PDB file of C-alpha atoms and ligand atoms in Angstrom:
ATOM      1  CA  MET A   1     -20.325  -4.892 -13.509  1.00  0.00           C
ATOM      2  CA  THR A   2     -19.432  -7.832 -12.203  1.00  0.00           C
ATOM      3  CA  VAL A   3     -16.419  -9.138 -12.536  1.00  0.00           C
ATOM      4  CA  THR A   4     -13.455  -6.581 -10.356  1.00  0.00           C
ATOM      5  CA  ALA A   5      -9.927  -6.504 -10.318  1.00  0.00           C
ATOM      6  CA  GLN A   6      -7.517  -6.034  -7.706  1.00  0.00           C
ATOM      7  CA  PRO A   7      -3.928  -5.875  -7.838  1.00  0.00           C
ATOM      8  CA  VAL A   8      -1.265  -7.833  -5.872  1.00  0.00           C
ATOM      9  CA  PRO A   9       2.024  -6.338  -6.136  1.00  0.00           C
ATOM     10  CA  ILE A  10       4.676  -9.387  -6.010  1.00  0.00           C
ATOM     11  CA  LEU A  11       8.363 -10.202  -7.194  1.00  0.00           C
ATOM     12  CA  SER A  12      10.040  -6.534  -7.468  1.00  0.00           C
ATOM     13  CA  ASP A  13       7.793  -4.490 -10.158  1.00  0.00           C
ATOM     14  CA  ASN A  14       5.056  -7.816 -10.657  1.00  0.00           C
ATOM     15  CA  TYR A  15       1.467  -8.065 -10.178  1.00  0.00           C
ATOM     16  CA  ALA A  16      -1.077 -10.581 -10.171  1.00  0.00           C
ATOM     17  CA  TRP A  17      -4.787  -9.947 -10.402  1.00  0.00           C
ATOM     18  CA  LEU A  18      -7.454 -11.116  -8.123  1.00  0.00           C
ATOM     19  CA  LEU A  19      -9.826 -11.112 -10.036  1.00  0.00           C
ATOM     20  CA  ARG A  20     -14.187 -11.831  -8.438  1.00  0.00           C
ATOM     21  CA  ASP A  21     -17.192 -11.853  -9.526  1.00  0.00           C
ATOM     22  CA  ASP A  22     -19.617  -9.755  -7.334  1.00  0.00           C
ATOM     23  CA  THR A  23     -22.366 -11.706  -8.759  1.00  0.00           C
ATOM     24  CA  SER A  24     -21.084 -15.760  -7.703  1.00  0.00           C
ATOM     25  CA  GLY A  25     -17.960 -14.965  -5.511  1.00  0.00           C
ATOM     26  CA  ALA A  26     -16.240 -17.063  -7.250  1.00  0.00           C
ATOM     27  CA  ILE A  27     -12.331 -15.573  -7.592  1.00  0.00           C
ATOM     28  CA  ALA A  28      -9.678 -16.265  -9.958  1.00  0.00           C
ATOM     29  CA  ILE A  29      -5.959 -15.108  -9.564  1.00  0.00           C
ATOM     30  CA  VAL A  30      -4.555 -13.996 -13.209  1.00  0.00           C
ATOM     31  CA  ASP A  31      -0.260 -14.923 -13.498  1.00  0.00           C
ATOM     32  CA  PRO A  32       0.445 -16.156  -9.851  1.00  0.00           C
ATOM     33  CA  ALA A  33       3.964 -16.356  -9.592  1.00  0.00           C
ATOM     34  CA  GLU A  34       4.327 -16.295  -6.370  1.00  0.00           C
ATOM     35  CA  GLY A  35       2.963 -18.347  -3.463  1.00  0.00           C
ATOM     36  CA  PRO A  36       3.017 -16.791   0.498  1.00  0.00           C
ATOM     37  CA  PRO A  37       1.559 -13.006  -1.248  1.00  0.00           C
ATOM     38  CA  ILE A  38      -0.915 -14.424  -3.753  1.00  0.00           C
ATOM     39  CA  ILE A  39      -2.526 -16.946  -1.145  1.00  0.00           C
ATOM     40  CA  ALA A  40      -1.994 -13.695   1.817  1.00  0.00           C
ATOM     41  CA  ALA A  41      -4.835 -11.916  -1.069  1.00  0.00           C
ATOM     42  CA  ILE A  42      -7.009 -15.584  -1.909  1.00  0.00           C
ATOM     43  CA  GLU A  43      -7.482 -15.967   1.718  1.00  0.00           C
ATOM     44  CA  ALA A  44      -8.046 -12.237   2.493  1.00  0.00           C
ATOM     45  CA  ALA A  45     -10.267 -12.344   0.042  1.00  0.00           C
ATOM     46  CA  GLY A  46     -12.618 -15.179   1.483  1.00  0.00           C
ATOM     47  CA  GLY A  47      -9.975 -18.273   1.219  1.00  0.00           C
ATOM     48  CA  ARG A  48     -12.164 -19.750  -2.370  1.00  0.00           C
ATOM     49  CA  LEU A  49     -10.388 -20.109  -5.970  1.00  0.00           C
ATOM     50  CA  ASP A  50     -12.049 -20.634  -9.278  1.00  0.00           C
ATOM     51  CA  LEU A  51      -9.503 -20.815 -11.535  1.00  0.00           C
ATOM     52  CA  ILE A  52      -6.375 -19.744 -12.744  1.00  0.00           C
ATOM     53  CA  LEU A  53      -5.695 -17.840 -15.779  1.00  0.00           C
ATOM     54  CA  LEU A  54      -1.909 -18.219 -17.242  1.00  0.00           C
ATOM     55  CA  THR A  55      -0.856 -15.446 -20.034  1.00  0.00           C
ATOM     56  CA  HIS A  56       2.299 -16.590 -21.185  1.00  0.00           C
ATOM     57  CA  HIS A  57       5.137 -19.384 -19.916  1.00  0.00           C
ATOM     58  CA  HIS A  58       7.664 -16.289 -18.272  1.00  0.00           C
ATOM     59  CA  ALA A  59       8.743 -17.346 -14.673  1.00  0.00           C
ATOM     60  CA  ASP A  60       7.624 -13.742 -13.667  1.00  0.00           C
ATOM     61  CA  HIS A  61       4.209 -15.517 -14.767  1.00  0.00           C
ATOM     62  CA  ILE A  62       3.660 -18.847 -14.078  1.00  0.00           C
ATOM     63  CA  ALA A  63       6.396 -19.645 -11.117  1.00  0.00           C
ATOM     64  CA  ALA A  64       3.486 -20.528  -8.586  1.00  0.00           C
ATOM     65  CA  THR A  65       0.841 -22.423 -10.268  1.00  0.00           C
ATOM     66  CA  ASP A  66       1.621 -25.510  -9.131  1.00  0.00           C
ATOM     67  CA  GLU A  67       1.772 -24.189  -5.954  1.00  0.00           C
ATOM     68  CA  VAL A  68      -1.501 -22.090  -5.133  1.00  0.00           C
ATOM     69  CA  ARG A  69      -3.621 -24.786  -7.029  1.00  0.00           C
ATOM     70  CA  ALA A  70      -1.998 -27.561  -4.302  1.00  0.00           C
ATOM     71  CA  ARG A  71      -3.371 -25.030  -2.051  1.00  0.00           C
ATOM     72  CA  PHE A  72      -6.409 -23.892  -3.787  1.00  0.00           C
ATOM     73  CA  PRO A  73      -7.767 -26.615  -5.989  1.00  0.00           C
ATOM     74  CA  ALA A  74      -8.581 -24.854  -9.025  1.00  0.00           C
ATOM     75  CA  PRO A  75      -8.033 -24.446 -12.513  1.00  0.00           C
ATOM     76  CA  VAL A  76      -5.699 -23.636 -15.337  1.00  0.00           C
ATOM     77  CA  VAL A  77      -6.504 -21.868 -18.171  1.00  0.00           C
ATOM     78  CA  GLY A  78      -3.249 -20.597 -20.631  1.00  0.00           C
ATOM     79  CA  ALA A  79      -2.155 -21.420 -23.974  1.00  0.00           C
ATOM     80  CA  ALA A  80      -3.090 -24.045 -26.132  1.00  0.00           C
ATOM     81  CA  ALA A  81       0.231 -22.330 -28.487  1.00  0.00           C
ATOM     82  CA  ASP A  82       2.374 -22.758 -25.255  1.00  0.00           C
ATOM     83  CA  ALA A  83       1.142 -26.007 -23.740  1.00  0.00           C
ATOM     84  CA  HIS A  84       4.430 -27.788 -23.710  1.00  0.00           C
ATOM     85  CA  ARG A  85       5.953 -25.232 -21.544  1.00  0.00           C
ATOM     86  CA  LEU A  86       2.884 -24.104 -19.164  1.00  0.00           C
ATOM     87  CA  PRO A  87       2.431 -25.639 -15.589  1.00  0.00           C
ATOM     88  CA  LYS A  88      -0.633 -28.810 -16.608  1.00  0.00           C
ATOM     89  CA  LEU A  89      -3.390 -26.620 -18.393  1.00  0.00           C
ATOM     90  CA  ASP A  90      -7.044 -27.915 -17.593  1.00  0.00           C
ATOM     91  CA  GLN A  91      -8.341 -25.139 -20.590  1.00  0.00           C
ATOM     92  CA  ALA A  92      -5.829 -24.636 -23.785  1.00  0.00           C
ATOM     93  CA  ALA A  93      -7.498 -21.633 -24.517  1.00  0.00           C
ATOM     94  CA  LYS A  94      -7.191 -19.911 -27.962  1.00  0.00           C
ATOM     95  CA  GLU A  95      -8.019 -16.507 -29.849  1.00  0.00           C
ATOM     96  CA  GLY A  96     -12.184 -16.493 -29.274  1.00  0.00           C
ATOM     97  CA  ASP A  97     -12.234 -18.837 -26.831  1.00  0.00           C
ATOM     98  CA  GLU A  98     -14.073 -18.434 -23.787  1.00  0.00           C
ATOM     99  CA  VAL A  99     -13.175 -18.786 -20.466  1.00  0.00           C
ATOM    100  CA  HIS A 100     -16.529 -19.066 -17.707  1.00  0.00           C
ATOM    101  CA  PHE A 101     -15.605 -17.210 -14.853  1.00  0.00           C
ATOM    102  CA  GLY A 102     -18.628 -17.350 -12.095  1.00  0.00           C
ATOM    103  CA  ASN A 103     -21.619 -15.785 -13.770  1.00  0.00           C
ATOM    104  CA  ALA A 104     -18.723 -14.522 -16.114  1.00  0.00           C
ATOM    105  CA  THR A 105     -17.134 -15.336 -19.174  1.00  0.00           C
ATOM    106  CA  ALA A 106     -13.821 -14.302 -20.130  1.00  0.00           C
ATOM    107  CA  ARG A 107     -13.042 -14.545 -24.408  1.00  0.00           C
ATOM    108  CA  VAL A 108      -9.424 -15.326 -25.093  1.00  0.00           C
ATOM    109  CA  ILE A 109      -7.352 -12.824 -27.429  1.00  0.00           C
ATOM    110  CA  ASP A 110      -4.237 -14.248 -29.143  1.00  0.00           C
ATOM    111  CA  THR A 111      -1.602 -11.427 -28.684  1.00  0.00           C
ATOM    112  CA  PRO A 112       1.581 -12.467 -29.920  1.00  0.00           C
ATOM    113  CA  GLY A 113       4.673  -9.983 -29.933  1.00  0.00           C
ATOM    114  CA  HIS A 114       6.750 -10.703 -26.147  1.00  0.00           C
ATOM    115  CA  THR A 115       5.745 -14.036 -26.508  1.00  0.00           C
ATOM    116  CA  ARG A 116       4.359 -16.384 -29.490  1.00  0.00           C
ATOM    117  CA  GLY A 117       2.042 -18.133 -27.252  1.00  0.00           C
ATOM    118  CA  GLN A 118       0.980 -15.207 -25.132  1.00  0.00           C
ATOM    119  CA  ILE A 119      -2.935 -14.088 -24.404  1.00  0.00           C
ATOM    120  CA  ASN A 120      -4.552 -11.677 -22.957  1.00  0.00           C
ATOM    121  CA  TYR A 121      -9.055 -12.520 -21.193  1.00  0.00           C
ATOM    122  CA  PHE A 122     -11.319  -9.762 -21.878  1.00  0.00           C
ATOM    123  CA  PHE A 123     -14.518  -9.767 -19.554  1.00  0.00           C
ATOM    124  CA  PRO A 124     -17.288  -7.771 -20.942  1.00  0.00           C
ATOM    125  CA  ASP A 125     -19.050  -8.494 -17.493  1.00  0.00           C
ATOM    126  CA  GLY A 126     -17.205  -5.063 -16.005  1.00  0.00           C
ATOM    127  CA  GLU A 127     -15.458  -4.391 -19.309  1.00  0.00           C
ATOM    128  CA  VAL A 128     -12.207  -6.290 -18.012  1.00  0.00           C
ATOM    129  CA  LEU A 129      -8.453  -6.325 -19.902  1.00  0.00           C
ATOM    130  CA  LEU A 130      -5.683 -10.049 -18.571  1.00  0.00           C
ATOM    131  CA  ALA A 131      -3.098  -7.778 -21.122  1.00  0.00           C
ATOM    132  CA  GLY A 132       0.150  -9.651 -18.930  1.00  0.00           C
ATOM    133  CA  ASP A 133       3.080  -8.497 -20.894  1.00  0.00           C
ATOM    134  CA  THR A 134       0.931  -6.953 -23.866  1.00  0.00           C
ATOM    135  CA  LEU A 135       0.204  -3.341 -23.207  1.00  0.00           C
ATOM    136  CA  PHE A 136       1.023  -1.589 -20.196  1.00  0.00           C
ATOM    137  CA  SER A 137       0.394   1.470 -18.581  1.00  0.00           C
ATOM    138  CA  LEU A 138       1.693   3.646 -21.714  1.00  0.00           C
ATOM    139  CA  GLY A 139       4.168   1.390 -22.877  1.00  0.00           C
ATOM    140  CA  CYS A 140       4.052  -2.461 -24.738  1.00  0.00           C
ATOM    141  CA  GLY A 141       6.040  -5.670 -23.769  1.00  0.00           C
ATOM    142  CA  ARG A 142       9.427  -5.921 -25.960  1.00  0.00           C
ATOM    143  CA  LEU A 143       9.829  -7.869 -28.863  1.00  0.00           C
ATOM    144  CA  ILE A 144      10.647 -11.017 -27.235  1.00  0.00           C
ATOM    145  CA  GLU A 145       9.875 -13.707 -29.635  1.00  0.00           C
ATOM    146  CA  GLY A 146       7.926 -11.514 -31.652  1.00  0.00           C
ATOM    147  CA  THR A 147       7.831  -9.339 -35.456  1.00  0.00           C
ATOM    148  CA  PRO A 148       6.907  -5.343 -34.809  1.00  0.00           C
ATOM    149  CA  ALA A 149       3.799  -6.456 -36.984  1.00  0.00           C
ATOM    150  CA  GLU A 150       2.778  -9.314 -35.118  1.00  0.00           C
ATOM    151  CA  MET A 151       2.823  -7.010 -32.081  1.00  0.00           C
ATOM    152  CA  PHE A 152       1.208  -3.716 -33.712  1.00  0.00           C
ATOM    153  CA  SER A 153      -1.421  -6.270 -35.033  1.00  0.00           C
ATOM    154  CA  SER A 154      -1.785  -7.198 -31.112  1.00  0.00           C
ATOM    155  CA  LEU A 155      -2.232  -4.048 -30.206  1.00  0.00           C
ATOM    156  CA  ARG A 156      -5.339  -3.440 -32.340  1.00  0.00           C
ATOM    157  CA  LYS A 157      -6.866  -5.882 -30.915  1.00  0.00           C
ATOM    158  CA  LEU A 158      -6.366  -4.199 -27.904  1.00  0.00           C
ATOM    159  CA  ALA A 159      -7.000  -0.473 -29.420  1.00  0.00           C
ATOM    160  CA  ALA A 160     -10.402  -1.524 -30.746  1.00  0.00           C
ATOM    161  CA  LEU A 161     -11.684  -2.814 -27.017  1.00  0.00           C
ATOM    162  CA  PRO A 162     -14.689  -0.585 -25.255  1.00  0.00           C
ATOM    163  CA  GLY A 163     -13.064   2.981 -23.787  1.00  0.00           C
ATOM    164  CA  GLY A 164     -14.513   2.099 -20.688  1.00  0.00           C
ATOM    165  CA  THR A 165     -11.688  -0.855 -20.469  1.00  0.00           C
ATOM    166  CA  LYS A 166      -9.904  -1.589 -16.973  1.00  0.00           C
ATOM    167  CA  VAL A 167      -6.277  -2.153 -17.922  1.00  0.00           C
ATOM    168  CA  CYS A 168      -4.582  -4.849 -15.846  1.00  0.00           C
ATOM    169  CA  ALA A 169      -1.310  -5.533 -16.996  1.00  0.00           C
ATOM    170  CA  GLY A 170       1.338  -7.970 -15.195  1.00  0.00           C
ATOM    171  CA  HIS A 171       4.041  -4.808 -15.020  1.00  0.00           C
ATOM    172  CA  GLU A 172       4.547  -1.888 -12.474  1.00  0.00           C
ATOM    173  CA  TYR A 173       6.690   0.094 -15.443  1.00  0.00           C
ATOM    174  CA  THR A 174       3.993   3.499 -16.168  1.00  0.00           C
ATOM    175  CA  GLU A 175       6.711   5.536 -14.616  1.00  0.00           C
ATOM    176  CA  ALA A 176       9.566   4.629 -16.375  1.00  0.00           C
ATOM    177  CA  ASN A 177       7.365   4.310 -19.845  1.00  0.00           C
ATOM    178  CA  ALA A 178       5.728   8.122 -18.708  1.00  0.00           C
ATOM    179  CA  LYS A 179       9.705   8.829 -19.065  1.00  0.00           C
ATOM    180  CA  PHE A 180       9.853   8.095 -22.494  1.00  0.00           C
ATOM    181  CA  ALA A 181       6.688   8.839 -24.019  1.00  0.00           C
ATOM    182  CA  LEU A 182       7.136  12.100 -23.349  1.00  0.00           C
ATOM    183  CA  SER A 183      10.567  11.879 -25.150  1.00  0.00           C
ATOM    184  CA  VAL A 184       8.579  10.778 -28.099  1.00  0.00           C
ATOM    185  CA  ASP A 185       4.996  12.793 -27.211  1.00  0.00           C
ATOM    186  CA  PRO A 186       6.706  16.043 -25.477  1.00  0.00           C
ATOM    187  CA  ASP A 187       2.965  18.297 -25.791  1.00  0.00           C
ATOM    188  CA  ASN A 188       0.887  15.515 -26.037  1.00  0.00           C
ATOM    189  CA  ALA A 189      -1.951  17.713 -22.893  1.00  0.00           C
ATOM    190  CA  ALA A 190      -3.440  14.030 -22.313  1.00  0.00           C
ATOM    191  CA  LEU A 191      -0.265  12.065 -21.696  1.00  0.00           C
ATOM    192  CA  ARG A 192       1.088  14.990 -19.799  1.00  0.00           C
ATOM    193  CA  ALA A 193      -2.036  14.605 -17.036  1.00  0.00           C
ATOM    194  CA  MET A 194      -1.206  11.253 -17.116  1.00  0.00           C
ATOM    195  CA  ALA A 195       2.228  11.539 -16.750  1.00  0.00           C
ATOM    196  CA  GLU A 196       1.971  13.951 -13.577  1.00  0.00           C
ATOM    197  CA  GLN A 197      -1.099  11.584 -12.376  1.00  0.00           C
ATOM    198  CA  VAL A 198       1.405   8.578 -12.188  1.00  0.00           C
ATOM    199  CA  HIS A 199       3.876  10.638 -10.065  1.00  0.00           C
ATOM    200  CA  ARG A 200       1.506  11.123  -7.531  1.00  0.00           C
ATOM    201  CA  LEU A 201       0.872   7.930  -6.994  1.00  0.00           C
ATOM    202  CA  ARG A 202       4.528   6.333  -6.824  1.00  0.00           C
ATOM    203  CA  ALA A 203       5.244   8.899  -4.804  1.00  0.00           C
ATOM    204  CA  ALA A 204       2.224   7.751  -2.400  1.00  0.00           C
ATOM    205  CA  GLY A 205       3.205   4.299  -3.026  1.00  0.00           C
ATOM    206  CA  GLN A 206      -0.265   3.189  -4.927  1.00  0.00           C
ATOM    207  CA  PRO A 207      -0.482   1.549  -8.066  1.00  0.00           C
ATOM    208  CA  THR A 208      -1.101   2.802 -11.215  1.00  0.00           C
ATOM    209  CA  LEU A 209      -3.173   0.230 -13.294  1.00  0.00           C
ATOM    210  CA  PRO A 210      -5.490  -0.591 -13.905  1.00  0.00           C
ATOM    211  CA  SER A 211      -5.720   2.106 -16.221  1.00  0.00           C
ATOM    212  CA  LEU A 212      -8.535   3.249 -18.892  1.00  0.00           C
ATOM    213  CA  LEU A 213      -7.865   1.643 -22.011  1.00  0.00           C
ATOM    214  CA  ALA A 214      -9.532   5.116 -23.045  1.00  0.00           C
ATOM    215  CA  ASP A 215      -6.583   7.294 -21.286  1.00  0.00           C
ATOM    216  CA  GLU A 216      -4.440   4.683 -23.187  1.00  0.00           C
ATOM    217  CA  LEU A 217      -5.199   5.585 -26.418  1.00  0.00           C
ATOM    218  CA  LYS A 218      -4.421   9.143 -26.162  1.00  0.00           C
ATOM    219  CA  ALA A 219      -0.624   8.783 -24.635  1.00  0.00           C
ATOM    220  CA  ASN A 220       0.810   5.651 -25.275  1.00  0.00           C
ATOM    221  CA  PRO A 221       3.297   6.227 -27.780  1.00  0.00           C
ATOM    222  CA  PHE A 222       2.690   2.447 -28.298  1.00  0.00           C
ATOM    223  CA  LEU A 223      -1.302   2.552 -29.631  1.00  0.00           C
ATOM    224  CA  THR A 224      -0.762   6.312 -31.210  1.00  0.00           C
ATOM    225  CA  ALA A 225       1.595   5.111 -33.165  1.00  0.00           C
ATOM    226  CA  PRO A 226      -0.033   5.050 -36.787  1.00  0.00           C
ATOM    227  CA  ASP A 227       1.685   2.354 -38.797  1.00  0.00           C
ATOM    228  CA  VAL A 228       4.050  -0.533 -37.882  1.00  0.00           C
ATOM    229  CA  ALA A 229       7.066   1.010 -38.986  1.00  0.00           C
ATOM    230  CA  THR A 230       6.314   3.991 -36.645  1.00  0.00           C
ATOM    231  CA  PHE A 231       5.957   1.500 -34.144  1.00  0.00           C
ATOM    232  CA  ALA A 232       8.770  -0.207 -34.359  1.00  0.00           C
ATOM    233  CA  ASP A 233      11.085   2.805 -34.398  1.00  0.00           C
ATOM    234  CA  ARG A 234       9.306   3.476 -30.815  1.00  0.00           C
ATOM    235  CA  ARG A 235       9.713  -0.396 -29.784  1.00  0.00           C
ATOM    236  CA  ALA A 236      13.854  -0.159 -30.549  1.00  0.00           C
ATOM    237  CA  ARG A 237      14.197   3.437 -29.431  1.00  0.00           C
ATOM    238  CA  LYS A 238      12.428   2.658 -26.206  1.00  0.00           C
ATOM    239  CA  ASP A 239      15.277  -0.935 -26.189  1.00  0.00           C
ATOM    240  CA  ARG A 240      17.385   2.088 -25.588  1.00  0.00           C
ATOM    241  CA  PHE A 241      16.467   4.426 -23.756  1.00  0.00           C
TER     242      PHE A 241
HETATM  243 ZN1   ZN B 301       6.944 -11.720 -19.880  1.00  0.00          ZN
HETATM  244 FE1   FE B 302       7.033 -10.807 -17.200  1.00  0.00          FE
END
């Protein structure tokens, strides 16, 4: 395993992610939206920064990008489709592009739905997925700019990744997501076990992320939805839940 990911709690319920490539010592930060805790996490990791990855243009994912790169100059990667509303990019990325990080390489996956220019990054080395606001544990992002068909198709792409993939999402929404998921699928044993674990972790003040894709495939109502119509119905119900 080369790439490992550690959540950095920021703002009220966001996670930035600190990535380390163990073979080179390289450090990356994903979605730097608040300066002080992110700068502290980079200092604690040795005070070097090699790469900044952005998943989408919302302020709770990008707001401190310029502050962090002023302190630790590092190239910034974000979606080509949203370059006009992202901080200045050194690499404008789209589906299938490669992003180099130490000795590792991430594959870019276009995942429109929450926003038009949403991208996710997958590192086969370490099976790490930076899921932004596309896939949450037991949930998915709200459809702010995309259609149900777009988000369904984005989630199908993520569902095809290896089961051991660590899902590193942008928010700690898991406990509320579990309540909705249980209302959809109350007899799902895998979901009930996950919901209990989530409750224990949150009661102890621990993050519920990353989660395992194999578990999400069994328990996440937006990944178990068999077709776009079911997905759209669940997404609309979640908005009102
Ligand atoms: Zn967002
Ligand atoms: Fe967000």
